[in-house]
CSV table of C-alpha atoms in Angstrom, one decimal:
chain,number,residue,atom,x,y,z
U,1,UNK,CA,22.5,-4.2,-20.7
U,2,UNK,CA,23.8,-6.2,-23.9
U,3,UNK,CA,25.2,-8.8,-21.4
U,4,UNK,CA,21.7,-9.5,-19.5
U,5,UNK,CA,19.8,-12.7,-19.9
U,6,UNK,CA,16.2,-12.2,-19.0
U,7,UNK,CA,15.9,-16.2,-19.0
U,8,UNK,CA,19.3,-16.2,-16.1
U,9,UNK,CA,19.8,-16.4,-12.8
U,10,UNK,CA,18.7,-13.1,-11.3
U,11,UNK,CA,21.5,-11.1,-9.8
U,12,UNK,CA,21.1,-10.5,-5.7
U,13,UNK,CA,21.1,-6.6,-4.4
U,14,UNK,CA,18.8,-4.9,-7.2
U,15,UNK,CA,15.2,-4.9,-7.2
U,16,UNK,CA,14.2,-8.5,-9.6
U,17,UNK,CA,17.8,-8.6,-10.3
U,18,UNK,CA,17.1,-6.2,-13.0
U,19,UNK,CA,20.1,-4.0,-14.3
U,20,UNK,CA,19.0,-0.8,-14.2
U,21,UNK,CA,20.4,2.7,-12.9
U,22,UNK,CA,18.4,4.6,-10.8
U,23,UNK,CA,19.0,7.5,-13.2
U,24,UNK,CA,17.8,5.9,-16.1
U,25,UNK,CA,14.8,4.0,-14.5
U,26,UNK,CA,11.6,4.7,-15.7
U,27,UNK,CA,9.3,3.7,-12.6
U,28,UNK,CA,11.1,4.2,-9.0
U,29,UNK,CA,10.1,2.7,-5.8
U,30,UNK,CA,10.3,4.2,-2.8
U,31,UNK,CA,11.2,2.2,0.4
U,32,UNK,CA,9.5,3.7,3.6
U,33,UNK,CA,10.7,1.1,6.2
U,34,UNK,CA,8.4,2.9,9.4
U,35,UNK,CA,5.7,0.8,11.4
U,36,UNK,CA,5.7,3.1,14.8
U,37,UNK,CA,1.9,3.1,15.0
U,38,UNK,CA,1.0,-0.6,14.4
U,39,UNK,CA,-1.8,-1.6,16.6
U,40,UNK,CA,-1.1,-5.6,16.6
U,41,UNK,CA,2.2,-7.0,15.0
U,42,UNK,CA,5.3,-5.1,14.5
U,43,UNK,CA,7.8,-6.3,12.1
U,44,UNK,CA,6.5,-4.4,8.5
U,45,UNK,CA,9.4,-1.8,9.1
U,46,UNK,CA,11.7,-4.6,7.5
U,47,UNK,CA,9.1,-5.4,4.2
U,48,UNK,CA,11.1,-3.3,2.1
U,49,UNK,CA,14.3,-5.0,2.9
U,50,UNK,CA,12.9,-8.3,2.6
U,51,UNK,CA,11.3,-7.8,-0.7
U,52,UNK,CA,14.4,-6.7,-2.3
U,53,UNK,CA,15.7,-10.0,-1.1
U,54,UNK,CA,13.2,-12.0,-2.5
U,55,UNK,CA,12.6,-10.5,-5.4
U,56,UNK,CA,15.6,-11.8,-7.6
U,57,UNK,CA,13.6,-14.8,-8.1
U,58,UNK,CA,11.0,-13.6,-9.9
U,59,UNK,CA,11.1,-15.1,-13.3
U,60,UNK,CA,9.5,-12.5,-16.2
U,61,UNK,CA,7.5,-14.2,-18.3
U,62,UNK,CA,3.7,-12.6,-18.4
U,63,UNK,CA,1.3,-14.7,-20.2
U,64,UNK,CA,-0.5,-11.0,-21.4
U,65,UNK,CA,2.4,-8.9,-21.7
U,66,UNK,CA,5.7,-9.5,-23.9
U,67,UNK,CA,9.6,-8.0,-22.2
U,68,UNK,CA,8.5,-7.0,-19.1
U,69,UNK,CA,12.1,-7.5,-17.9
U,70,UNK,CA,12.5,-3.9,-20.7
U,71,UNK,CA,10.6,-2.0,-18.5
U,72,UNK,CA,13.5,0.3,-16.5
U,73,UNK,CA,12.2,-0.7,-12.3
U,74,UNK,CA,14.7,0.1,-9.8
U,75,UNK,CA,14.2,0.7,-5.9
U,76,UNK,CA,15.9,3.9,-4.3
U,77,UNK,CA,17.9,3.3,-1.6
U,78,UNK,CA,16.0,2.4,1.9
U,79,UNK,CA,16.8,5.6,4.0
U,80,UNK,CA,18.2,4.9,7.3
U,81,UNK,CA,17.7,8.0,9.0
U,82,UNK,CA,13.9,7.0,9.0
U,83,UNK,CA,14.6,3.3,9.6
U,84,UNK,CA,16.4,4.0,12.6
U,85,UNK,CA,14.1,6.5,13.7
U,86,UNK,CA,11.2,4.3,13.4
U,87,UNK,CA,13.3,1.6,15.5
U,88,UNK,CA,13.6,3.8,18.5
U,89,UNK,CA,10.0,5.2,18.0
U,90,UNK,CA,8.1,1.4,18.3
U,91,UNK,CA,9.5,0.6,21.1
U,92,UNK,CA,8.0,3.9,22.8
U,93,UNK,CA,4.8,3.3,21.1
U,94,UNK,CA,4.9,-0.2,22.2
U,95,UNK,CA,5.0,1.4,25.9
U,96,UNK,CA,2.3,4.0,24.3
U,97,UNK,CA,-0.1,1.2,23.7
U,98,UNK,CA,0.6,-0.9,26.1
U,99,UNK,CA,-0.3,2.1,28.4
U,100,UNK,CA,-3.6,2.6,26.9
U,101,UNK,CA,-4.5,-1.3,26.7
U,102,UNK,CA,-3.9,-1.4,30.5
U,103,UNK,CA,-6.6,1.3,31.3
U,104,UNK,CA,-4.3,4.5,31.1
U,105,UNK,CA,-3.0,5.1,34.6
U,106,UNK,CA,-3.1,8.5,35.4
U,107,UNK,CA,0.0,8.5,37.3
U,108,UNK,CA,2.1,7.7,33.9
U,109,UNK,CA,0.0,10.1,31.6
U,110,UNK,CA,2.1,12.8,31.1
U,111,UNK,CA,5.0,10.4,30.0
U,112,UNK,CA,2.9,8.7,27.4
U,113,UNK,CA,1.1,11.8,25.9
U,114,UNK,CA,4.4,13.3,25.7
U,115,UNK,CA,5.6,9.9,23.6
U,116,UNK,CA,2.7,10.1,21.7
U,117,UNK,CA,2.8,14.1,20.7
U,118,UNK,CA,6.4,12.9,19.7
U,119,UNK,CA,5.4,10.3,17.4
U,120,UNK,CA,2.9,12.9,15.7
U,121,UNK,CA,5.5,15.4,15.2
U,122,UNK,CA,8.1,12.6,13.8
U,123,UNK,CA,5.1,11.3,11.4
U,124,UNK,CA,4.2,14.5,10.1
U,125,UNK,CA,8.3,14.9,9.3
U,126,UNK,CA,8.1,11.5,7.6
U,127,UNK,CA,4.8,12.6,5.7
U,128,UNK,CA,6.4,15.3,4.2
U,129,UNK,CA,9.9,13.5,3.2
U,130,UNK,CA,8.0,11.2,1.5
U,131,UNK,CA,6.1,13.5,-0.5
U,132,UNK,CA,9.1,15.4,-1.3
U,133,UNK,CA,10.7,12.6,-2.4
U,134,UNK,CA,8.1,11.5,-4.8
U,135,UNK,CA,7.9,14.8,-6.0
U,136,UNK,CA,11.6,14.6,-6.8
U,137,UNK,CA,10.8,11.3,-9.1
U,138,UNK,CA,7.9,12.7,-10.7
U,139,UNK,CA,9.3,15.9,-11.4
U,140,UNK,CA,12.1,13.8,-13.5
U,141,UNK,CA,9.4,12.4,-15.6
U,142,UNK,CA,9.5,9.1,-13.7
U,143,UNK,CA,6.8,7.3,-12.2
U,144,UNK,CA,6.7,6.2,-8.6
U,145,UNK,CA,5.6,3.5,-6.4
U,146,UNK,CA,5.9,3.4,-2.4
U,147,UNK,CA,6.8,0.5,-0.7
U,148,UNK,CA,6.0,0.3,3.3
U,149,UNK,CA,6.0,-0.2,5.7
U,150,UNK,CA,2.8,-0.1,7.4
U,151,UNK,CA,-0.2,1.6,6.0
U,152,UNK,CA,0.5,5.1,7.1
U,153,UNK,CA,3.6,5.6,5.0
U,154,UNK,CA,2.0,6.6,1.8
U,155,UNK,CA,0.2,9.3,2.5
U,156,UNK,CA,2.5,11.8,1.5
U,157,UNK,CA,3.3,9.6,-1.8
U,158,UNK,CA,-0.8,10.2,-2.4
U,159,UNK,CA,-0.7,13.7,-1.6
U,160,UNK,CA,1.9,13.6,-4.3
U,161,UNK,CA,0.0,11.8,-7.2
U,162,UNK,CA,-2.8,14.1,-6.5
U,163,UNK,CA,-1.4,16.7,-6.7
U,164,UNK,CA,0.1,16.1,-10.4
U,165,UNK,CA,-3.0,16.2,-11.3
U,166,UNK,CA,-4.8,19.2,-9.9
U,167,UNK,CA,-8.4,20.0,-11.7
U,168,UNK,CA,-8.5,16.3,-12.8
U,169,UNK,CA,-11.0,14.0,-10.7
U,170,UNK,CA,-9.0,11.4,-9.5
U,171,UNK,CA,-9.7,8.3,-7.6
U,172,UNK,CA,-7.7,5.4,-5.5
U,173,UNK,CA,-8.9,2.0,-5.7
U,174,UNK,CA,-8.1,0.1,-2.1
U,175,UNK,CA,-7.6,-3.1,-1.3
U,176,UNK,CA,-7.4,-3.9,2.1
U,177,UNK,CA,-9.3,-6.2,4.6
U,178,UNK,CA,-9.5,-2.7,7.0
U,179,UNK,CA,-11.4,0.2,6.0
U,180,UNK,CA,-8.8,2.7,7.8
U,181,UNK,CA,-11.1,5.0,8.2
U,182,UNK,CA,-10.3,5.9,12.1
U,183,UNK,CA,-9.7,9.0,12.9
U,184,UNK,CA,-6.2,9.3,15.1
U,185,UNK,CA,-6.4,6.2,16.3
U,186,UNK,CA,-4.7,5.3,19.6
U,187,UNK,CA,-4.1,9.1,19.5
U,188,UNK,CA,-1.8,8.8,16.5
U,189,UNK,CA,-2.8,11.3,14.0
U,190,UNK,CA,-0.9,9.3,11.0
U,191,UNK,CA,-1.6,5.8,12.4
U,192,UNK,CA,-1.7,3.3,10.0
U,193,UNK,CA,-5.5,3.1,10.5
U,194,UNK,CA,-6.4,6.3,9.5
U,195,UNK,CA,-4.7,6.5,6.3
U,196,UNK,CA,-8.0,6.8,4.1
U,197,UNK,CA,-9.7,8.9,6.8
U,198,UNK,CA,-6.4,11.4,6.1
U,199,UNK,CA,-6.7,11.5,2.4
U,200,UNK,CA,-10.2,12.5,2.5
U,201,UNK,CA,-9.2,15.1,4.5
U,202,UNK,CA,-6.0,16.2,3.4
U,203,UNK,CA,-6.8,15.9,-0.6
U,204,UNK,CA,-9.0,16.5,-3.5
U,205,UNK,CA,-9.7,13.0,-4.0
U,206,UNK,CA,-12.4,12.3,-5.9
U,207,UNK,CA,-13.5,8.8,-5.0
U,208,UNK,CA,-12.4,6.6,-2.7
U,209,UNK,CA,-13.6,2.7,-3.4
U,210,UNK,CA,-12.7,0.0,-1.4
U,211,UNK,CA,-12.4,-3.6,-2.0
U,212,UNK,CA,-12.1,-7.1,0.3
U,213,UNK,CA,-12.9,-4.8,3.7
U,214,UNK,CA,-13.7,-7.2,6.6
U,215,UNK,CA,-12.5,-5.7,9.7
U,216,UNK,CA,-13.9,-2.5,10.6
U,217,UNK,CA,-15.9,-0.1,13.4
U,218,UNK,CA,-19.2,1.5,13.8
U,219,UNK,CA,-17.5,5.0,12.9
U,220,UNK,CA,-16.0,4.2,10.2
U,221,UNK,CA,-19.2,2.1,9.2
U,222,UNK,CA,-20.8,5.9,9.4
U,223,UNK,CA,-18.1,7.2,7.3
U,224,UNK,CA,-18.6,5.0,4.6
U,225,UNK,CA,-22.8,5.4,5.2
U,226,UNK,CA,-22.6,8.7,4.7
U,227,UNK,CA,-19.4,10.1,2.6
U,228,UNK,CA,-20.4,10.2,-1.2
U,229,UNK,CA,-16.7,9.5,-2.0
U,230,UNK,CA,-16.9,6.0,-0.6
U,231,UNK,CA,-17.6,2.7,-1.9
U,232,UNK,CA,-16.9,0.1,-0.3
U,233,UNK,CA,-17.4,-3.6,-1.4
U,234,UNK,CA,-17.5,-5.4,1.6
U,235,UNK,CA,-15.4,-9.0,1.2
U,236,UNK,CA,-19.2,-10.8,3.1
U,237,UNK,CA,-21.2,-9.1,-0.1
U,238,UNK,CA,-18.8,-10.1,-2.3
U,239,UNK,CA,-18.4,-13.5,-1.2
U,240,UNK,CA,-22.6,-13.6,-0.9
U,241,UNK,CA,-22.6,-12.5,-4.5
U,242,UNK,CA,-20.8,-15.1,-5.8
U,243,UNK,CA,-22.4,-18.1,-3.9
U,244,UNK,CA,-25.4,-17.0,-5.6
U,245,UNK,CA,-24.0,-17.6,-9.1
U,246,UNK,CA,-22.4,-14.2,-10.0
U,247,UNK,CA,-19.2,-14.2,-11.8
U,248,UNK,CA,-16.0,-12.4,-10.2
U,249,UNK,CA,-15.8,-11.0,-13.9
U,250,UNK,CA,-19.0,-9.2,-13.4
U,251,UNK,CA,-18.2,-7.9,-10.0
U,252,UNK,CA,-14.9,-6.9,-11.1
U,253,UNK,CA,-16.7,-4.6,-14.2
U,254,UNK,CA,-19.0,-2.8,-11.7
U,255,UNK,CA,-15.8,-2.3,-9.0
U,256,UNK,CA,-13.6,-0.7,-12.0
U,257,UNK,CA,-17.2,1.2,-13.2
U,258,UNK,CA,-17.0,3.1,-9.8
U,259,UNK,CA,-13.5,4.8,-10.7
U,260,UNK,CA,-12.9,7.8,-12.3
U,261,UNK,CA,-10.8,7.9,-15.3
U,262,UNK,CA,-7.1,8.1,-13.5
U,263,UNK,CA,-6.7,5.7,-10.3
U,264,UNK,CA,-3.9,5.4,-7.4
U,265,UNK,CA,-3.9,2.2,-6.0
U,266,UNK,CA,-3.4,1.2,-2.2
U,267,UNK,CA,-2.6,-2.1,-1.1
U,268,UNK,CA,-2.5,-3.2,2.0
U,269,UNK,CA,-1.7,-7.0,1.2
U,270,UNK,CA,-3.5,-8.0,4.5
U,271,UNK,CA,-6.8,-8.1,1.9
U,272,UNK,CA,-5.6,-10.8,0.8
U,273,UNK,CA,-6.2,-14.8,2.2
U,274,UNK,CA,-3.7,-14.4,5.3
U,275,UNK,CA,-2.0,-17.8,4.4
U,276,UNK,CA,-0.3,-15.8,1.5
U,277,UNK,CA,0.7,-12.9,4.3
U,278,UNK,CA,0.4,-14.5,7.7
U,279,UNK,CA,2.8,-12.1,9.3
U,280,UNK,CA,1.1,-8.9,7.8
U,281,UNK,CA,0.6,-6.5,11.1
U,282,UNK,CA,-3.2,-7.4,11.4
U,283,UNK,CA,-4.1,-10.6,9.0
U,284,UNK,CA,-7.4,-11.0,9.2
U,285,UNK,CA,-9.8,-14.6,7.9
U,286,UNK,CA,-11.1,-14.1,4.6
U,287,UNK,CA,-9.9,-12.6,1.7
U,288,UNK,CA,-8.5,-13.1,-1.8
U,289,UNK,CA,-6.3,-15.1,-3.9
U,290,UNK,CA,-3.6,-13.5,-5.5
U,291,UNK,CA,-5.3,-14.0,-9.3
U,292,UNK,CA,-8.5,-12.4,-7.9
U,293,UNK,CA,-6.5,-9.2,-7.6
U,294,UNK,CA,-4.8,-9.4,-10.6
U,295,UNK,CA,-7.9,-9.8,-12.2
U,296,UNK,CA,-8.9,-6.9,-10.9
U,297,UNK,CA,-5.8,-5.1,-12.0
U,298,UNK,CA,-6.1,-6.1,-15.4
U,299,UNK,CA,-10.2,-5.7,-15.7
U,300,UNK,CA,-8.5,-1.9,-14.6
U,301,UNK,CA,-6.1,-1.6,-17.3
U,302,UNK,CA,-8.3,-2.8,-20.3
U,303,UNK,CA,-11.0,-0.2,-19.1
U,304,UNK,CA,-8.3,2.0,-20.6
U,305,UNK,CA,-7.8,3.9,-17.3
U,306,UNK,CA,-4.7,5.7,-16.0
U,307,UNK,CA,-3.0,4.2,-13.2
U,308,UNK,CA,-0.7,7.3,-12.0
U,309,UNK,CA,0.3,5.9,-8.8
U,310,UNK,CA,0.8,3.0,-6.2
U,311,UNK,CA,1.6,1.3,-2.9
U,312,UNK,CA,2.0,-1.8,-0.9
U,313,UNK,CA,2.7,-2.3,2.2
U,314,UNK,CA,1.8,-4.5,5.6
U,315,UNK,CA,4.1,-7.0,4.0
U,316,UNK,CA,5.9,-9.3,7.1
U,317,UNK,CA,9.4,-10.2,6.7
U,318,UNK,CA,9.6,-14.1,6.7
U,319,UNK,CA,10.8,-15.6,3.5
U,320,UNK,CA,7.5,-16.8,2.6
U,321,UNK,CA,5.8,-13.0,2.9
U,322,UNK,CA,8.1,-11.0,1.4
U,323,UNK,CA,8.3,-14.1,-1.7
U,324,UNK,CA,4.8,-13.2,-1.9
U,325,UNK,CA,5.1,-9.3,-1.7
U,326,UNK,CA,8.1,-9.4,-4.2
U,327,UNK,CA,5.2,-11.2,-6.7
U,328,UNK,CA,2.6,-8.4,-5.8
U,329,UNK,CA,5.0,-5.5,-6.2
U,330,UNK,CA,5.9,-7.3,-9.4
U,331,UNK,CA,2.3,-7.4,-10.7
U,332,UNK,CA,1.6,-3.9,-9.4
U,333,UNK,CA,4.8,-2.2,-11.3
U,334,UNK,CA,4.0,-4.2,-14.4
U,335,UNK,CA,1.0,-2.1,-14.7
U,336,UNK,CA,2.7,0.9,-15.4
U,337,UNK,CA,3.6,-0.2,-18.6
């Protein structure tokens, strides 16, 4: 630690080249490297791995915060067992989907609801690794971020972060351009569109509030209608908000005056502009610019709220994705302390 120059080169193989143990790191993140129910591009399965890449070349310097480079961030290891897994289960829900897309032939549909009963029963497994390994973290005093992987991964890490709080009202703050409110879509009960639909059925969560959603159906529409625990800033009313003269400061205020006092955030970096994440599993037109979240982050912080837990995930695997993921996950661990 004496030896380290925060003003260096950063050191390849460590997550921002920083030179901490995994023992003595204060904030851990979790790689989930699993995309087995992606709907439209694989690939996310790799985000971890690329990040870590990237991420030595992240320089410190925060203009509103002084030695981030102190604060003890280290990634655990990716696990293997689940990579590989996921490997061999894509390319049967590639088949899966594929199935379904061609109009299901009845001739082939015991094969393919077997495949996809076996993805539900290898997702559940993977649910529950990951929330016994976050429990593991937390239980060492250590704060923990989850790192997909497509949108389904942190489910169990939310279950987690929850829990840790039991009798407190607690509240994740989303930002996505998909509402993921489906239930079992495709048949897959942990796709990675059903996340939120999951955690307001698998939780206490208090309040579930949405930002930069773009892409969505007439059931989840419902969902959001109807479900006190939702609010949802649509990315059109936010955009028609602001051509009418009213600051993003402003909207940010009333978005952080819908949380409750402790917030989990989920982000899915496919709410933001796609040129920033063009080979995110389902980019969609619109979105934000990276500052616009930020701003949001630190509108968040300021509030004096507690952030007790985090993902990101959807992130592709060129260079120019995961440089931008590495800067997100960079932002997003910063806020911890």
């Amino acid at each position: 630690m004496s030896d380290f120059d925060p003003n260096g080169v950063g050191v390849k193989g460590t997550l921002f080249g920083l030179p901490y143990t995994l023992e003595e790191a204060e904030l851990v993140v979790l790689p989930i490297p699993w995309d087995v129910t992606v709907s439209y591009g694989a690939g996310t399965a790799e985000g971890p791995a690329a990040i870590l890449d990237a991420s030595s070349q992240i320089d410190y310097f925060m203009l509103d915060k002084a030695d981030t480079w102190k604060h003890k961030v280290v990634m655990a290891e990716v696990p293997e067992v689940w990579q590989s897994l996921g490997a061999e289960l894509r390319v049967k829900a590639e088949a899966y989907i594929d199935w379904l897309e061609s109009g299901s032939d009845a001739a082939e549909q015991d094969r393919m609801e077997a495949i996809c009963a076996e993805i539900n029963k290898e997702s559940t497994q993977l649910m529950t690794y990951v929330e016994q390994e976050a429990n593991y973290y937390r239980q060492k005093g250590k704060k923990t971020v989850l790192l997909g992987g497509d949108h389904s991964t942190p489910l169990g890490h939310i279950k987690a972060c929850i829990d840790a709080y039991k009798g407190e009202e607690i509240g994740i703050l989303q930002i996505d351009a998909h509402a993921d409110l489906r239930e079992a879509y495709e048949g897959f009960t942990y796709s990675h569109a059903s996340i939120m639909y999951n955690v307001l059925k698998e939780t206490e969560l208090a309040k579930l509030v949405q930002v930069g959603i773009r892409d969505l159906c007439q059931a989840e529409a419902d969902i959001i209608a109807n479900d006190e625990r939702v609010t949802t800033f649509y990315d059109q009313k936010l955009r028609e908000r602001q051509y009418k003269g009213e600051y993003w400061s402003i909207l940010c205020d009333e978005i952080v005056a819908s949380l409750p006092q402790k917030v989990y955030i989920s982000f899915d970096i496919d709410g933001l502009d796609p040129k920033l994440c063009p080979n995110t599993g389902t980019p969609v037109p619109g979105g934000f610019e990276m500052e616009e979240v930020n701003y949001l982050f630190r509108k968040l912080k300021e509030s004096g709220r507690e952030i007790i837990g985090a993902d990101l995930v959807e992130v592709g695997t060129t260079e120019w994705d995961a440089n931008v993921g590495a800067r997100v996950l960079w932002q997003l661990v910063n806020l911890f302390s």
